[in-house]
mmCIF file of C-alpha atoms and ligand atoms in Angstrom:
data_model
loop_
_atom_site.group_PDB
_atom_site.id
_atom_site.type_symbol
_atom_site.label_atom_id
_atom_site.label_comp_id
_atom_site.label_asym_id
_atom_site.label_seq_id
_atom_site.Cartn_x
_atom_site.Cartn_y
_atom_site.Cartn_z
ATOM 1 C CA MET A 770 39.975 26.956 -19.868
ATOM 2 C CA THR A 771 42.602 30.046 -18.087
ATOM 3 C CA LYS A 772 45.787 30.307 -18.457
ATOM 4 C CA THR A 773 47.882 31.418 -16.093
ATOM 5 C CA ALA A 774 51.731 32.581 -16.625
ATOM 6 C CA VAL A 775 54.011 33.403 -13.669
ATOM 7 C CA ILE A 776 57.235 35.040 -14.256
ATOM 8 C CA ILE A 777 60.000 35.064 -11.516
ATOM 9 C CA VAL A 778 62.699 37.611 -11.573
ATOM 10 C CA ALA A 779 65.963 36.932 -10.685
ATOM 11 C CA ALA A 780 68.112 39.864 -12.667
ATOM 12 C CA GLY A 781 68.740 41.353 -9.266
ATOM 13 C CA ARG A 782 72.350 41.153 -8.733
ATOM 14 C CA GLY A 783 72.147 41.131 -4.739
ATOM 15 C CA THR A 784 75.071 40.652 -2.183
ATOM 16 C CA ARG A 785 73.318 41.652 0.365
ATOM 17 C CA ALA A 786 73.264 37.876 2.024
ATOM 18 C CA GLY A 787 76.517 37.477 1.768
ATOM 19 C CA GLY A 788 78.513 34.751 -1.092
ATOM 20 C CA THR A 789 79.650 35.864 -3.986
ATOM 21 C CA LEU A 790 76.564 34.575 -5.900
ATOM 22 C CA PRO A 791 73.393 36.907 -6.161
ATOM 23 C CA LYS A 792 71.680 35.563 -3.699
ATOM 24 C CA GLN A 793 68.076 33.397 -5.282
ATOM 25 C CA TRP A 794 71.283 31.614 -7.028
ATOM 26 C CA GLN A 795 72.744 30.320 -3.646
ATOM 27 C CA MET A 796 71.457 27.529 -2.302
ATOM 28 C CA LEU A 797 68.812 26.852 0.696
ATOM 29 C CA GLY A 798 68.261 24.099 3.403
ATOM 30 C CA GLY A 799 71.325 23.873 5.247
ATOM 31 C CA ALA A 800 74.735 21.781 5.093
ATOM 32 C CA GLU A 801 72.222 18.858 2.747
ATOM 33 C CA ALA A 802 70.836 21.656 0.766
ATOM 34 C CA SER A 803 70.233 20.090 -2.589
ATOM 35 C CA MET A 804 68.480 23.289 -4.033
ATOM 36 C CA ARG A 805 68.599 27.372 -4.690
ATOM 37 C CA VAL A 806 66.885 29.489 -3.489
ATOM 38 C CA ILE A 807 65.324 30.251 -6.890
ATOM 39 C CA ASP A 808 64.404 26.272 -7.423
ATOM 40 C CA HIS A 809 62.749 26.093 -4.265
ATOM 41 C CA THR A 810 60.627 29.471 -6.114
ATOM 42 C CA VAL A 811 60.007 27.789 -9.078
ATOM 43 C CA ALA A 812 58.933 24.163 -7.279
ATOM 44 C CA ARG A 813 56.523 26.208 -5.647
ATOM 45 C CA PHE A 814 54.748 27.488 -8.814
ATOM 46 C CA ARG A 815 54.575 24.709 -10.707
ATOM 47 C CA THR A 816 50.893 23.192 -10.413
ATOM 48 C CA GLN A 817 49.610 27.472 -10.240
ATOM 49 C CA ALA A 818 50.468 28.245 -12.959
ATOM 50 C CA ASP A 819 50.499 26.324 -16.438
ATOM 51 C CA GLN A 820 54.333 28.287 -18.356
ATOM 52 C CA ILE A 821 56.964 29.864 -16.291
ATOM 53 C CA VAL A 822 59.166 32.146 -16.891
ATOM 54 C CA VAL A 823 62.573 33.111 -15.873
ATOM 55 C CA VAL A 824 64.293 36.418 -16.271
ATOM 56 C CA HIS A 825 67.959 36.726 -15.392
ATOM 57 C CA HIS A 826 70.536 38.673 -14.951
ATOM 58 C CA PRO A 827 73.116 38.064 -18.544
ATOM 59 C CA ASP A 828 75.412 37.247 -17.188
ATOM 60 C CA ASP A 829 73.382 34.596 -14.748
ATOM 61 C CA LEU A 830 72.720 32.459 -18.045
ATOM 62 C CA ASP A 831 75.010 30.015 -16.596
ATOM 63 C CA LEU A 832 73.064 29.764 -13.421
ATOM 64 C CA ALA A 833 69.990 29.921 -15.477
ATOM 65 C CA GLN A 834 70.504 27.076 -17.506
ATOM 66 C CA SER A 835 69.195 24.358 -15.205
ATOM 67 C CA LEU A 836 66.114 25.451 -14.539
ATOM 68 C CA GLU A 837 64.071 22.683 -16.531
ATOM 69 C CA ASN A 838 61.137 23.317 -18.162
ATOM 70 C CA VAL A 839 61.095 27.667 -17.955
ATOM 71 C CA ILE A 840 61.248 30.377 -20.480
ATOM 72 C CA LEU A 841 64.345 32.120 -19.704
ATOM 73 C CA VAL A 842 64.186 35.588 -20.842
ATOM 74 C CA PRO A 843 66.988 38.155 -20.152
ATOM 75 C CA GLY A 844 66.711 40.609 -17.700
ATOM 76 C CA GLY A 845 67.265 44.594 -18.491
ATOM 77 C CA ALA A 846 68.738 47.698 -16.810
ATOM 78 C CA THR A 847 65.986 48.035 -14.309
ATOM 79 C CA ARG A 848 63.047 45.897 -12.370
ATOM 80 C CA ALA A 849 60.146 47.465 -14.701
ATOM 81 C CA ALA A 850 62.770 46.572 -18.237
ATOM 82 C CA SER A 851 62.527 42.989 -16.616
ATOM 83 C CA VAL A 852 59.233 42.523 -15.622
ATOM 84 C CA ARG A 853 58.334 44.032 -19.575
ATOM 85 C CA ALA A 854 61.422 41.793 -21.098
ATOM 86 C CA GLY A 855 59.070 38.568 -20.051
ATOM 87 C CA LEU A 856 55.635 39.402 -20.055
ATOM 88 C CA GLU A 857 56.763 40.060 -23.773
ATOM 89 C CA ALA A 858 58.747 36.610 -23.993
ATOM 90 C CA LEU A 859 54.707 35.420 -23.023
ATOM 91 C CA VAL A 860 52.895 37.477 -26.843
ATOM 92 C CA GLY A 861 51.258 34.142 -28.317
ATOM 93 C CA HIS A 862 51.258 32.201 -25.560
ATOM 94 C CA GLY A 863 46.977 32.769 -25.040
ATOM 95 C CA ILE A 864 48.221 33.705 -21.180
ATOM 96 C CA ASP A 865 44.978 35.265 -19.864
ATOM 97 C CA LYS A 866 46.294 35.574 -16.282
ATOM 98 C CA VAL A 867 50.542 36.452 -14.903
ATOM 99 C CA LEU A 868 51.597 36.552 -12.194
ATOM 100 C CA ILE A 869 54.465 38.428 -11.249
ATOM 101 C CA HIS A 870 56.807 36.961 -8.474
ATOM 102 C CA ASP A 871 60.098 37.945 -6.685
ATOM 103 C CA ALA A 872 62.947 35.363 -7.013
ATOM 104 C CA ALA A 873 63.997 35.400 -3.357
ATOM 105 C CA ARG A 874 60.480 35.167 -2.165
ATOM 106 C CA ALA A 875 60.950 31.465 -1.766
ATOM 107 C CA LEU A 876 58.667 30.047 0.093
ATOM 108 C CA VAL A 877 55.995 31.526 -0.618
ATOM 109 C CA PRO A 878 52.642 29.169 0.412
ATOM 110 C CA GLU A 879 50.179 27.620 -2.149
ATOM 111 C CA THR A 880 47.077 29.787 -0.528
ATOM 112 C CA VAL A 881 48.585 33.210 -1.048
ATOM 113 C CA ILE A 882 49.191 32.419 -4.786
ATOM 114 C CA LYS A 883 45.794 30.450 -4.932
ATOM 115 C CA GLY A 884 44.742 33.757 -3.254
ATOM 116 C CA VAL A 885 45.649 36.417 -5.747
ATOM 117 C CA LYS A 886 44.398 34.260 -8.670
ATOM 118 C CA ASP A 887 41.006 33.650 -7.321
ATOM 119 C CA ALA A 888 40.809 37.175 -7.276
ATOM 120 C CA LEU A 889 41.379 38.059 -10.837
ATOM 121 C CA ASN A 890 38.759 36.499 -11.827
ATOM 122 C CA GLN A 891 37.081 39.807 -10.001
ATOM 123 C CA HIS A 892 39.411 41.851 -10.795
ATOM 124 C CA GLN A 893 41.715 42.917 -13.435
ATOM 125 C CA GLY A 894 44.874 42.855 -10.604
ATOM 126 C CA ALA A 895 45.411 41.308 -7.297
ATOM 127 C CA ALA A 896 48.445 41.554 -5.070
ATOM 128 C CA PRO A 897 49.147 39.630 -1.612
ATOM 129 C CA ALA A 898 49.470 42.584 1.614
ATOM 130 C CA LEU A 899 50.258 42.219 5.034
ATOM 131 C CA ALA A 900 48.780 45.372 7.474
ATOM 132 C CA VAL A 901 51.655 46.797 9.433
ATOM 133 C CA THR A 902 51.388 46.053 13.293
ATOM 134 C CA ASP A 903 54.262 48.205 14.323
ATOM 135 C CA ALA A 904 54.076 51.569 15.620
ATOM 136 C CA LEU A 905 56.508 53.586 12.847
ATOM 137 C CA TRP A 906 58.170 56.016 13.280
ATOM 138 C CA ARG A 907 60.427 59.232 11.229
ATOM 139 C CA GLY A 908 63.608 59.388 11.592
ATOM 140 C CA ALA A 909 66.810 60.766 11.150
ATOM 141 C CA ILE A 910 70.222 58.679 10.005
ATOM 142 C CA SER A 911 73.165 59.243 11.170
ATOM 143 C CA GLN A 912 75.639 60.260 7.875
ATOM 144 C CA ASP A 913 78.433 57.748 9.276
ATOM 145 C CA ALA A 914 75.155 55.408 10.189
ATOM 146 C CA SER A 915 76.705 54.265 13.856
ATOM 147 C CA GLU A 916 74.332 52.611 15.817
ATOM 148 C CA THR A 917 73.902 55.419 18.190
ATOM 149 C CA GLY A 918 73.552 58.253 15.451
ATOM 150 C CA ASN A 919 70.184 57.805 14.603
ATOM 151 C CA PHE A 920 67.907 59.530 16.205
ATOM 152 C CA VAL A 921 63.126 59.509 16.629
ATOM 153 C CA GLU A 922 61.467 62.394 14.980
ATOM 154 C CA GLY A 923 58.448 62.022 15.096
ATOM 155 C CA THR A 924 55.338 58.567 15.041
ATOM 156 C CA GLN A 925 53.846 57.853 11.635
ATOM 157 C CA ASP A 926 49.838 56.419 11.207
ATOM 158 C CA ARG A 927 49.918 52.985 10.920
ATOM 159 C CA SER A 928 46.601 52.458 9.679
ATOM 160 C CA GLY A 929 45.640 51.998 5.935
ATOM 161 C CA LEU A 930 49.279 51.339 5.733
ATOM 162 C CA PHE A 931 50.173 47.468 3.767
ATOM 163 C CA ARG A 932 53.681 45.617 3.417
ATOM 164 C CA ALA A 933 53.752 44.632 0.029
ATOM 165 C CA GLN A 934 54.883 41.242 -0.974
ATOM 166 C CA THR A 935 54.452 39.073 -4.325
ATOM 167 C CA PRO A 936 52.961 37.285 -6.271
ATOM 168 C CA GLN A 937 51.338 40.365 -8.187
ATOM 169 C CA GLY A 938 48.662 39.171 -10.098
ATOM 170 C CA PHE A 939 47.145 40.969 -13.519
ATOM 171 C CA ALA A 940 45.354 40.271 -16.283
ATOM 172 C CA PHE A 941 47.717 39.428 -19.326
ATOM 173 C CA GLU A 942 46.979 42.137 -21.922
ATOM 174 C CA ALA A 943 46.296 44.901 -18.827
ATOM 175 C CA ILE A 944 49.737 44.614 -17.692
ATOM 176 C CA LEU A 945 51.110 43.888 -21.022
ATOM 177 C CA ALA A 946 49.940 47.067 -22.103
ATOM 178 C CA ALA A 947 50.620 49.034 -18.720
ATOM 179 C CA HIS A 948 54.305 48.294 -18.846
ATOM 180 C CA ARG A 949 54.408 48.951 -22.280
ATOM 181 C CA THR A 950 53.418 53.206 -21.501
ATOM 182 C CA HIS A 951 55.509 53.059 -18.294
ATOM 183 C CA GLU A 952 58.340 54.979 -18.536
ATOM 184 C CA GLY A 953 61.096 54.620 -15.700
ATOM 185 C CA ASP A 954 61.705 52.387 -12.632
ATOM 186 C CA ALA A 955 58.802 51.542 -10.492
ATOM 187 C CA ALA A 956 58.708 49.746 -6.745
ATOM 188 C CA ASP A 957 56.627 47.334 -8.162
ATOM 189 C CA ASP A 958 54.297 46.111 -10.591
ATOM 190 C CA VAL A 959 51.407 47.228 -8.543
ATOM 191 C CA GLU A 960 52.840 50.874 -8.965
ATOM 192 C CA VAL A 961 52.624 50.283 -12.902
ATOM 193 C CA ALA A 962 49.421 48.758 -13.164
ATOM 194 C CA ARG A 963 47.734 51.397 -10.905
ATOM 195 C CA ALA A 964 49.585 54.798 -13.488
ATOM 196 C CA ALA A 965 47.778 53.328 -16.540
ATOM 197 C CA GLY A 966 43.975 53.118 -14.367
ATOM 198 C CA ILE A 967 44.334 49.245 -13.106
ATOM 199 C CA LYS A 968 42.227 48.787 -9.899
ATOM 200 C CA VAL A 969 44.918 46.055 -7.479
ATOM 201 C CA ALA A 970 42.595 44.029 -5.109
ATOM 202 C CA ILE A 971 44.840 43.563 -1.422
ATOM 203 C CA THR A 972 44.628 39.521 -1.107
ATOM 204 C CA ARG A 973 46.253 37.509 1.742
ATOM 205 C CA GLY A 974 49.670 37.416 2.443
ATOM 206 C CA ALA A 975 52.269 35.956 4.712
ATOM 207 C CA GLU A 976 54.791 36.092 7.189
ATOM 208 C CA GLU A 977 56.733 32.838 5.498
ATOM 209 C CA ASN A 978 55.845 35.090 2.154
ATOM 210 C CA PHE A 979 59.033 37.594 2.777
ATOM 211 C CA LYS A 980 62.397 37.952 0.584
ATOM 212 C CA ILE A 981 65.410 36.292 1.376
ATOM 213 C CA THR A 982 67.693 39.546 1.513
ATOM 214 C CA HIS A 983 70.571 39.563 4.607
ATOM 215 C CA PRO A 984 72.474 36.076 5.890
ATOM 216 C CA GLU A 985 69.976 35.736 8.919
ATOM 217 C CA ASP A 986 67.193 34.910 6.193
ATOM 218 C CA PHE A 987 68.942 32.232 4.897
ATOM 219 C CA ALA A 988 68.790 30.528 8.505
ATOM 220 C CA ARG A 989 65.026 31.905 9.087
ATOM 221 C CA ALA A 990 63.898 30.004 5.126
ATOM 222 C CA ASP A 991 66.134 27.082 6.304
ATOM 223 C CA ALA A 992 63.889 26.207 9.687
ATOM 224 C CA LEU A 993 60.846 27.356 8.279
ATOM 225 C CA LEU A 994 61.474 24.402 5.387
ATOM 226 C CA ARG A 995 62.557 21.931 7.712
ATOM 227 C CA GLN A 996 58.934 22.623 9.553
ATOM 228 C CA GLN A 997 57.292 22.393 6.732
ATOM 229 C CA GLU A 998 58.426 19.084 5.450
ATOM 230 C CA GLN A 999 57.913 17.358 8.715
ATOM 231 C CA GLU A 1000 54.230 19.034 8.319
ATOM 232 C CA THR A 1001 53.634 17.825 5.090
ATOM 233 C CA THR A 1002 54.595 14.123 6.159
ATOM 234 C CA GLN A 1003 52.593 13.746 9.121
ATOM 235 C CA MET A 1004 50.170 14.676 6.337
ATOM 236 C CA ASP A 1005 50.764 12.375 4.043
ATOM 237 C CA MET A 1006 48.969 9.421 5.025
ATOM 238 C CA ARG A 1007 46.977 6.369 2.556
ATOM 239 C CA VAL A 1008 44.010 3.910 4.109
ATOM 240 C CA GLY A 1009 42.384 1.422 2.523
ATOM 241 C CA ASN A 1010 40.511 -1.182 3.058
ATOM 242 C CA GLY A 1011 39.523 -4.897 2.003
ATOM 243 C CA TYR A 1012 36.576 -7.425 2.204
ATOM 244 C CA ASP A 1013 36.514 -10.991 0.888
ATOM 245 C CA VAL A 1014 35.037 -14.085 1.057
ATOM 246 C CA HIS A 1015 35.082 -17.897 0.865
ATOM 247 C CA ARG A 1016 32.634 -20.645 0.921
ATOM 248 C CA PHE A 1017 32.125 -23.451 2.982
ATOM 249 C CA GLY A 1018 33.708 -26.937 2.307
ATOM 250 C CA ALA A 1019 34.511 -30.418 3.206
ATOM 251 C CA GLY A 1020 37.334 -30.231 5.846
ATOM 252 C CA ASP A 1021 38.865 -30.215 9.461
ATOM 253 C CA HIS A 1022 40.019 -27.017 9.989
ATOM 254 C CA VAL A 1023 39.847 -22.679 8.433
ATOM 255 C CA TRP A 1024 42.640 -20.525 8.013
ATOM 256 C CA LEU A 1025 42.236 -17.330 9.615
ATOM 257 C CA CYS A 1026 44.615 -14.285 10.073
ATOM 258 C CA GLY A 1027 47.466 -16.845 10.636
ATOM 259 C CA VAL A 1028 46.212 -18.528 12.939
ATOM 260 C CA LYS A 1029 44.797 -22.638 12.044
ATOM 261 C CA VAL A 1030 41.261 -22.614 13.652
ATOM 262 C CA PRO A 1031 39.959 -26.044 14.345
ATOM 263 C CA HIS A 1032 36.502 -26.104 12.830
ATOM 264 C CA GLY A 1033 33.961 -29.462 11.399
ATOM 265 C CA ARG A 1034 34.395 -27.463 7.979
ATOM 266 C CA SER A 1035 37.636 -25.575 5.430
ATOM 267 C CA LEU A 1036 37.086 -22.978 3.594
ATOM 268 C CA GLN A 1037 37.404 -22.994 -0.503
ATOM 269 C CA GLY A 1038 39.712 -21.166 -2.874
ATOM 270 C CA HIS A 1039 43.055 -20.837 -4.373
ATOM 271 C CA SER A 1040 45.369 -20.608 -1.587
ATOM 272 C CA ASP A 1041 44.921 -21.585 1.702
ATOM 273 C CA ALA A 1042 41.812 -19.828 1.828
ATOM 274 C CA ASP A 1043 42.722 -17.259 4.735
ATOM 275 C CA VAL A 1044 39.805 -14.934 3.883
ATOM 276 C CA GLY A 1045 41.169 -12.426 6.627
ATOM 277 C CA MET A 1046 44.524 -11.874 5.442
ATOM 278 C CA HIS A 1047 43.468 -11.681 1.912
ATOM 279 C CA ALA A 1048 41.325 -8.893 3.236
ATOM 280 C CA LEU A 1049 44.068 -6.874 4.576
ATOM 281 C CA THR A 1050 46.581 -7.750 2.194
ATOM 282 C CA ASP A 1051 43.524 -5.863 -0.622
ATOM 283 C CA ALA A 1052 43.361 -2.959 2.327
ATOM 284 C CA ILE A 1053 47.271 -2.636 1.797
ATOM 285 C CA TYR A 1054 46.829 -2.925 -1.779
ATOM 286 C CA GLY A 1055 44.361 -0.435 -2.305
ATOM 287 C CA ALA A 1056 46.082 2.016 0.256
ATOM 288 C CA LEU A 1057 48.854 2.149 -2.201
ATOM 289 C CA ALA A 1058 46.604 2.050 -5.317
ATOM 290 C CA ARG A 1059 48.320 -0.486 -6.596
ATOM 291 C CA GLY A 1060 45.614 -3.728 -7.616
ATOM 292 C CA ASP A 1061 44.704 -5.807 -5.773
ATOM 293 C CA ILE A 1062 45.303 -9.908 -4.610
ATOM 294 C CA GLY A 1063 44.113 -11.037 -7.754
ATOM 295 C CA GLN A 1064 46.568 -8.842 -10.168
ATOM 296 C CA HIS A 1065 49.895 -9.713 -8.454
ATOM 297 C CA PHE A 1066 49.012 -12.943 -7.597
ATOM 298 C CA PRO A 1067 46.705 -14.629 -10.528
ATOM 299 C CA PRO A 1068 44.312 -17.292 -9.554
ATOM 300 C CA SER A 1069 45.154 -18.581 -13.502
ATOM 301 C CA ASP A 1070 48.962 -19.364 -12.363
ATOM 302 C CA PRO A 1071 49.655 -22.330 -10.842
ATOM 303 C CA GLN A 1072 52.016 -21.399 -8.727
ATOM 304 C CA TRP A 1073 50.250 -20.273 -6.288
ATOM 305 C CA LYS A 1074 47.693 -22.923 -6.123
ATOM 306 C CA GLY A 1075 47.460 -23.554 -2.174
ATOM 307 C CA ALA A 1076 50.063 -20.902 -1.651
ATOM 308 C CA GLU A 1077 50.184 -19.642 1.959
ATOM 309 C CA SER A 1078 48.165 -16.704 2.304
ATOM 310 C CA HIS A 1079 51.591 -14.576 4.814
ATOM 311 C CA ILE A 1080 53.577 -14.499 0.999
ATOM 312 C CA PHE A 1081 50.893 -12.165 -0.026
ATOM 313 C CA LEU A 1082 50.554 -10.613 2.602
ATOM 314 C CA ARG A 1083 55.025 -10.103 2.625
ATOM 315 C CA HIS A 1084 54.480 -8.610 -0.547
ATOM 316 C CA ALA A 1085 51.739 -5.994 -0.085
ATOM 317 C CA ILE A 1086 53.687 -4.817 3.022
ATOM 318 C CA GLY A 1087 56.845 -5.277 1.181
ATOM 319 C CA LEU A 1088 55.480 -3.059 -1.757
ATOM 320 C CA ALA A 1089 54.585 -0.461 0.843
ATOM 321 C CA ARG A 1090 58.296 -0.044 2.137
ATOM 322 C CA GLU A 1091 59.540 -0.170 -1.664
ATOM 323 C CA MET A 1092 57.224 3.125 -1.847
ATOM 324 C CA GLY A 1093 58.084 4.276 1.199
ATOM 325 C CA TYR A 1094 55.104 3.853 3.275
ATOM 326 C CA GLU A 1095 55.141 1.916 6.900
ATOM 327 C CA LEU A 1096 51.695 0.238 8.614
ATOM 328 C CA MET A 1097 50.724 3.058 10.659
ATOM 329 C CA ASN A 1098 47.860 0.887 11.943
ATOM 330 C CA CYS A 1099 45.404 -2.264 10.524
ATOM 331 C CA ASP A 1100 41.578 -3.739 12.101
ATOM 332 C CA VAL A 1101 40.553 -6.873 10.587
ATOM 333 C CA THR A 1102 36.278 -7.880 11.301
ATOM 334 C CA VAL A 1103 35.599 -11.651 10.855
ATOM 335 C CA VAL A 1104 32.287 -11.917 9.895
ATOM 336 C CA CYS A 1105 30.808 -15.979 10.600
ATOM 337 C CA GLU A 1106 29.078 -17.703 13.102
ATOM 338 C CA ARG A 1107 31.298 -20.223 13.486
ATOM 339 C CA PRO A 1108 34.430 -21.027 14.519
ATOM 340 C CA LYS A 1109 34.786 -18.664 17.212
ATOM 341 C CA VAL A 1110 37.087 -16.159 16.545
ATOM 342 C CA GLY A 1111 37.342 -14.211 20.016
ATOM 343 C CA PRO A 1112 39.781 -17.024 21.926
ATOM 344 C CA HIS A 1113 42.191 -17.153 18.602
ATOM 345 C CA ALA A 1114 42.343 -13.509 18.330
ATOM 346 C CA GLN A 1115 45.071 -12.538 20.409
ATOM 347 C CA ALA A 1116 46.731 -15.662 18.158
ATOM 348 C CA MET A 1117 45.452 -13.409 15.560
ATOM 349 C CA ARG A 1118 47.093 -10.150 16.574
ATOM 350 C CA GLU A 1119 51.112 -11.234 16.843
ATOM 351 C CA ALA A 1120 50.915 -13.722 13.367
ATOM 352 C CA LEU A 1121 49.203 -11.056 11.259
ATOM 353 C CA ALA A 1122 52.193 -8.023 13.522
ATOM 354 C CA GLU A 1123 55.643 -11.333 12.621
ATOM 355 C CA ILE A 1124 54.460 -11.377 9.110
ATOM 356 C CA MET A 1125 54.494 -7.674 8.978
ATOM 357 C CA GLY A 1126 57.322 -7.158 10.780
ATOM 358 C CA VAL A 1127 54.921 -4.889 12.857
ATOM 359 C CA ASP A 1128 53.804 -4.122 16.758
ATOM 360 C CA VAL A 1129 51.135 -5.989 17.555
ATOM 361 C CA GLU A 1130 49.664 -2.696 19.622
ATOM 362 C CA LYS A 1131 49.447 -1.274 15.521
ATOM 363 C CA VAL A 1132 47.164 -4.794 14.450
ATOM 364 C CA SER A 1133 43.766 -5.324 15.898
ATOM 365 C CA VAL A 1134 41.537 -8.586 15.369
ATOM 366 C CA LYS A 1135 37.925 -8.736 15.853
ATOM 367 C CA ALA A 1136 35.042 -10.985 14.792
ATOM 368 C CA THR A 1137 31.399 -10.350 14.643
ATOM 369 C CA THR A 1138 28.187 -13.116 13.292
ATOM 370 C CA SER A 1139 25.318 -11.512 10.927
ATOM 371 C CA GLU A 1140 22.498 -12.357 13.568
ATOM 372 C CA ARG A 1141 22.264 -15.655 11.377
ATOM 373 C CA LEU A 1142 20.983 -14.118 8.027
ATOM 374 C CA GLY A 1143 22.503 -13.814 4.867
ATOM 375 C CA PHE A 1144 25.386 -16.306 3.399
ATOM 376 C CA THR A 1145 27.511 -16.035 7.163
ATOM 377 C CA GLY A 1146 24.012 -16.207 8.529
ATOM 378 C CA ARG A 1147 23.888 -19.811 6.884
ATOM 379 C CA GLU A 1148 27.582 -20.472 7.466
ATOM 380 C CA GLU A 1149 27.713 -20.795 4.188
ATOM 381 C CA GLY A 1150 31.119 -19.659 3.737
ATOM 382 C CA ILE A 1151 33.891 -16.561 6.077
ATOM 383 C CA ALA A 1152 33.437 -12.687 4.597
ATOM 384 C CA SER A 1153 36.136 -10.276 6.123
ATOM 385 C CA LEU A 1154 36.580 -6.546 5.842
ATOM 386 C CA ALA A 1155 39.780 -4.815 6.498
ATOM 387 C CA THR A 1156 40.839 -1.118 6.864
ATOM 388 C CA VAL A 1157 44.701 0.004 6.794
ATOM 389 C CA ALA A 1158 46.303 3.344 7.535
ATOM 390 C CA LEU A 1159 49.899 3.374 5.327
ATOM 391 C CA ILE A 1160 52.226 6.771 6.789
ATOM 392 C CA ARG A 1161 54.956 7.950 4.312
ATOM 393 C CA ARG A 1162 58.102 6.875 6.607
HETATM 394 MG MG1 MG B 1780 40.661 -14.226 -0.956
#
């Protein structure tokens, strides 16, 4: 299998972003921030690389030591020297592909990283970029740098121009050889690669993959992070299904979805045999990937004999909440010829909603017959199916 490493270059001492710490070691994420710029950057590569190298300034070792499961490498006098040090640290690790990334591009999207990795299946080098869309000028910059001292001196054709980003990816041995022979500094690793004759494919960059450089960049990054967190929350939904059957025996009522319904026979089972509530409970366990009723309440255990099924449902929804989920909605179908469920459906919805502590609008109970076919059609028992959607709170 291909082994990919990432070298995160964090050796700069730039404090253009304000503050006394270099930008990559500053907190990101507003007042409640718990992660630094570099923590975000490292996190983005956790699932994308088998090995993470962080090249830090020798003076920043104390700051770097809190990073876990990374190889820490002291950087050199130039960016190129720092990358070279990172590459040398990977020799002997069986690395096939290496991505080289600026620590300050903390919000690099997964799609950008994957784009580079995919392109490396075809090419020795690949790097993300965005086409230049603004008009370009040449200008004279005044010595005093006052805002009114600069003048446009010409325009520049922007066609074929790109804004380079990172991670810049390469076949490991090729870029290692290129850095070993490269003299002096370079703007980036694409420059080093091209000087050594490596062709570099351009992959799709992203606006959010910007370099946190100035104080206002922190505010922009904070806002983007908040937006991404919300999107992740919205996407974190789990779905489960449940199915249960109980057979008829002697009796004068059945328990269905928490409602006692008069009937000429009763459902048999270890508990109260509420087939609808069992299907719903199993659907919740299923959505959580936490087994089924039998696992949590073994039928072999006498303490659950004749148990009221709301105990099971309360346990399942409680487990969901412990794991950070809330019921989005559920839908229970009862399959039987008799008793007629329709007249009790509203009471069943209310009973289930109350047990789960949710609004009745989130709970559906409906019924169908099986056209006199099969065991439900022959009235040997009742079957029930349930579907549940849980959403991260
Ligand atoms: Mg059951």
